[in-house]
Tab-separated table of C-alpha atoms in Angstrom:
chain	number	residue	atom	x	y	z
A	1	MET	CA	43.941	8.820	-7.058
A	2	ALA	CA	42.089	5.279	-7.897
A	3	THR	CA	42.249	3.315	-10.889
A	4	THR	CA	39.337	2.745	-13.299
A	5	LEU	CA	39.393	-1.047	-12.122
A	6	GLY	CA	39.767	0.355	-8.446
A	7	GLU	CA	36.598	2.614	-8.784
A	8	GLY	CA	34.607	-0.109	-10.354
A	9	ILE	CA	35.482	-2.057	-7.319
A	10	ALA	CA	34.740	0.073	-4.924
A	11	SER	CA	31.603	1.266	-6.478
A	12	GLY	CA	30.587	-2.537	-6.580
A	13	MET	CA	31.294	-3.076	-2.998
A	14	GLU	CA	29.051	-0.022	-2.108
A	15	ASP	CA	26.502	-1.350	-3.669
A	16	LEU	CA	26.708	-4.840	-2.313
A	17	LEU	CA	27.055	-3.201	1.471
A	18	GLU	CA	23.791	-1.124	0.577
A	19	ARG	CA	21.946	-4.290	-0.884
A	20	VAL	CA	23.079	-6.579	2.493
A	21	GLU	CA	21.745	-3.662	4.942
A	22	ALA	CA	18.556	-3.713	3.032
A	23	GLU	CA	18.145	-7.304	2.828
A	24	ARG	CA	19.218	-7.465	6.584
A	25	LYS	CA	15.850	-5.186	7.263
A	26	LEU	CA	13.855	-7.050	5.144
A	27	ARG	CA	14.999	-10.803	6.742
A	28	ASP	CA	12.688	-10.552	9.509
A	29	VAL	CA	9.459	-9.047	7.365
A	30	TRP	CA	9.653	-11.821	4.286
A	31	HIS	CA	7.339	-14.141	5.909
A	32	TRP	CA	4.403	-11.785	6.308
A	33	LEU	CA	4.709	-11.175	2.173
A	34	PRO	CA	3.561	-13.039	-0.613
A	35	ASP	CA	6.257	-14.754	-3.331
A	36	ASP	CA	5.625	-12.344	-6.019
A	37	VAL	CA	6.077	-9.187	-3.790
A	38	ILE	CA	9.220	-10.855	-2.196
A	39	GLU	CA	10.898	-11.167	-5.762
A	40	PHE	CA	10.492	-7.547	-6.357
A	41	THR	CA	11.584	-6.269	-2.943
A	42	ILE	CA	14.849	-8.290	-3.541
A	43	GLU	CA	15.712	-6.619	-6.683
A	44	MET	CA	15.461	-3.170	-5.297
A	45	SER	CA	15.902	-3.352	-1.779
A	46	SER	CA	18.658	-0.717	-1.361
A	47	GLU	CA	16.087	1.965	-2.767
A	48	MET	CA	13.084	1.498	-0.494
A	49	THR	CA	11.860	2.313	2.799
A	50	VAL	CA	10.890	-0.556	5.158
A	51	THR	CA	8.680	0.424	8.265
A	52	VAL	CA	7.936	-2.475	10.500
A	53	ALA	CA	5.482	-2.783	13.542
A	54	ASP	CA	7.168	-3.759	16.968
A	55	HIS	CA	5.885	-3.730	20.691
A	56	ASP	CA	6.720	-0.363	21.295
A	57	ALA	CA	5.455	1.185	18.079
A	58	PRO	CA	2.806	-1.382	16.885
A	59	TYR	CA	1.463	1.545	14.437
A	60	ARG	CA	4.527	2.599	12.792
A	61	PRO	CA	3.303	1.363	9.363
A	62	ILE	CA	0.260	3.102	9.913
A	63	GLY	CA	1.975	6.245	10.583
A	64	ARG	CA	4.508	6.091	7.656
A	65	PHE	CA	1.204	5.198	5.306
A	66	ARG	CA	-0.414	8.381	6.901
A	67	SER	CA	2.358	10.676	6.091
A	68	LEU	CA	2.413	9.625	2.507
A	69	LEU	CA	-1.372	9.984	2.226
A	70	GLN	CA	-1.348	13.313	3.233
A	71	ASP	CA	1.392	14.711	0.791
A	72	ALA	CA	-0.453	12.803	-1.947
A	73	ASP	CA	-2.402	14.418	-4.910
A	74	ARG	CA	-3.763	11.196	-6.311
A	75	PHE	CA	-4.063	8.009	-4.428
A	76	ARG	CA	-5.050	4.438	-5.777
A	77	PHE	CA	-5.347	1.179	-3.690
A	78	LEU	CA	-5.882	-2.508	-4.049
A	79	GLY	CA	-6.399	-5.064	-1.388
A	80	VAL	CA	-8.043	-5.006	1.965
A	81	ASP	CA	-7.977	-1.313	2.919
A	82	ILE	CA	-9.502	-1.531	6.513
A	83	ALA	CA	-6.223	-2.197	8.159
A	84	LEU	CA	-4.807	1.097	6.568
A	85	LEU	CA	-7.314	3.469	5.736
A	86	GLU	CA	-9.427	2.935	9.042
A	87	PRO	CA	-7.107	4.323	11.130
A	88	CYS	CA	-6.580	7.058	8.563
A	89	ARG	CA	-10.041	7.521	7.757
A	90	GLU	CA	-10.253	11.347	8.972
A	91	GLU	CA	-7.024	11.896	7.248
A	92	PHE	CA	-8.063	10.351	4.300
A	93	ARG	CA	-11.602	12.365	4.154
A	94	GLN	CA	-10.100	15.730	4.421
A	95	GLN	CA	-7.543	14.790	1.489
A	96	VAL	CA	-10.710	13.632	-0.738
A	97	LEU	CA	-12.789	16.622	0.171
A	98	GLY	CA	-9.934	18.743	-0.632
A	99	GLY	CA	-9.417	17.733	-3.951
A	100	MET	CA	-7.265	14.508	-4.075
A	101	GLN	CA	-8.437	11.906	-6.637
A	102	ALA	CA	-8.792	8.575	-5.259
A	103	GLU	CA	-9.649	5.055	-6.638
A	104	ILE	CA	-10.031	2.019	-4.200
A	105	ILE	CA	-10.310	-1.606	-5.106
A	106	ASN	CA	-11.731	-3.599	-2.345
A	107	PRO	CA	-13.551	-7.058	-1.810
A	108	PRO	CA	-16.957	-6.240	-1.449
A	109	ASN	CA	-17.158	-7.486	2.747
A	110	ALA	CA	-14.603	-4.777	3.134
A	111	ALA	CA	-16.523	-2.430	1.554
A	112	ARG	CA	-19.815	-3.271	3.080
A	113	TYR	CA	-18.184	-2.875	6.431
A	114	VAL	CA	-16.750	0.423	5.730
A	115	LEU	CA	-20.173	1.548	4.419
A	116	SER	CA	-22.160	0.348	7.444
A	117	THR	CA	-19.544	1.414	10.081
A	118	TYR	CA	-19.262	4.946	8.790
A	119	PRO	CA	-22.176	5.948	6.579
A	120	GLU	CA	-21.605	10.184	7.222
A	121	LEU	CA	-18.133	9.788	6.342
A	122	CYS	CA	-18.554	7.686	3.055
A	123	SER	CA	-21.532	9.668	2.024
A	124	ASP	CA	-19.235	13.041	2.120
A	125	ILE	CA	-16.551	11.157	0.351
A	126	LEU	CA	-18.803	9.581	-2.566
A	127	GLU	CA	-20.735	12.568	-2.980
A	128	SER	CA	-17.244	14.716	-3.692
A	129	GLY	CA	-17.060	12.924	-6.992
A	130	ASN	CA	-13.308	12.524	-6.205
A	131	LEU	CA	-13.387	8.817	-5.185
A	132	ASN	CA	-13.905	6.034	-7.599
A	133	PRO	CA	-14.865	2.977	-5.521
A	134	LEU	CA	-14.572	-0.423	-7.234
A	135	VAL	CA	-15.213	-4.050	-5.669
A	136	HIS	CA	-13.394	-7.382	-6.620
A	137	ASP	CA	-14.235	-10.817	-5.603
A	138	ASP	CA	-10.598	-12.022	-5.137
A	139	VAL	CA	-7.882	-9.288	-4.308
A	140	PRO	CA	-4.459	-10.010	-3.612
A	141	PRO	CA	-3.305	-10.836	0.182
A	142	TYR	CA	-1.574	-7.821	0.670
A	143	GLY	CA	-2.076	-4.027	0.026
A	144	LEU	CA	-0.792	-2.105	-2.867
A	145	SER	CA	-0.981	1.730	-2.790
A	146	PHE	CA	0.093	4.479	-5.273
A	147	PHE	CA	0.930	7.904	-3.862
A	148	ASP	CA	1.471	9.975	-7.046
A	149	ASP	CA	5.285	8.738	-7.896
A	150	ARG	CA	5.532	6.629	-4.783
A	151	ILE	CA	4.080	2.867	-4.351
A	152	ALA	CA	3.980	0.792	-1.239
A	153	VAL	CA	2.884	-2.646	-0.325
A	154	ASN	CA	1.878	-3.721	3.053
A	155	ASP	CA	0.872	-7.061	4.579
A	156	TYR	CA	-2.278	-7.923	5.794
A	157	ASP	CA	-3.395	-10.081	8.584
A	158	PRO	CA	-6.721	-11.297	8.401
A	159	ASP	CA	-6.994	-12.435	11.952
A	160	SER	CA	-5.843	-9.186	13.608
A	161	ALA	CA	-6.753	-7.078	10.696
A	162	GLY	CA	-3.453	-5.667	11.190
A	163	VAL	CA	-0.376	-4.341	9.054
A	164	GLU	CA	3.072	-5.473	10.177
A	165	VAL	CA	5.036	-4.107	7.692
A	166	LEU	CA	4.875	-1.229	5.169
A	167	ILE	CA	7.420	-0.953	2.029
A	168	ASP	CA	7.567	1.942	-0.419
A	169	THR	CA	9.635	2.952	-3.028
A	170	ASP	CA	9.563	5.343	-6.153
A	171	THR	CA	11.900	2.982	-8.224
A	172	PRO	CA	10.836	2.929	-11.869
A	173	ALA	CA	10.822	-0.860	-11.646
A	174	ALA	CA	8.733	-1.171	-8.532
A	175	ASP	CA	5.978	1.286	-10.295
A	176	GLU	CA	6.100	-0.901	-13.466
A	177	TRP	CA	5.624	-4.264	-11.401
A	178	ALA	CA	2.641	-2.334	-9.289
A	179	GLU	CA	1.007	-0.953	-12.479
A	180	SER	CA	0.850	-4.385	-14.080
A	181	VAL	CA	-0.465	-5.766	-10.979
A	182	TYR	CA	-3.047	-2.935	-10.644
A	183	THR	CA	-4.229	-2.919	-14.172
A	184	THR	CA	-4.987	-6.521	-14.229
A	185	TYR	CA	-7.267	-6.460	-10.882
A	186	ARG	CA	-8.856	-3.222	-12.327
A	187	ALA	CA	-9.567	-4.809	-15.379
A	188	GLU	CA	-11.724	-7.463	-13.609
A	189	ALA	CA	-13.336	-4.966	-11.036
A	190	ARG	CA	-16.896	-3.565	-11.123
A	191	PRO	CA	-18.194	-0.171	-9.609
A	192	LEU	CA	-19.458	-0.308	-6.154
A	193	GLU	CA	-23.248	-0.700	-5.972
A	194	TYR	CA	-23.889	1.005	-2.647
A	195	GLN	CA	-27.691	-0.116	-2.085
A	196	GLN	CA	-26.482	-3.812	-2.994
A	197	LEU	CA	-23.701	-3.978	-0.531
A	198	ILE	CA	-25.799	-2.399	2.303
A	199	GLY	CA	-29.416	-3.873	1.435
């Protein structure tokens, strides 16, 4: 039977090993993420799912995002949504038309692209009343998603419009960080003006 001291050491070693394993997974993707994202991921690295694209599975982060989206009753997003939501546009449409409450904060150029490229899809979604589209001129250089009680962060490569990594977690500390970031940007965002963007 282990002593109290032995149990404490064993527990500490277990936590350390979990953290080392999680940080090993993150080591190769840190260069895609801004400093403020890296700071919060290091603190909770053992309690998150890290999904990375590779040559054999370049759309693995999109697949993870899709699975989270399909299970959500409420969804919010801050950033350039094209890389994630464009490949999942039909799933997003079905979710919103099915009653999922959604809010997206996009830069005007991304909103303009989506509205002009998918006018019928956008019309259906906007008419549902379940989507609150907002625009912000200076979104962060990463994507921030909220799925009910889970948050996700993704990188965004403006050259390829692709996603290399998606990190998701349900820890309270991550939620607190994400809510703080989202609230700051939302306070400065403005409603999407459909005619101004496509006119």
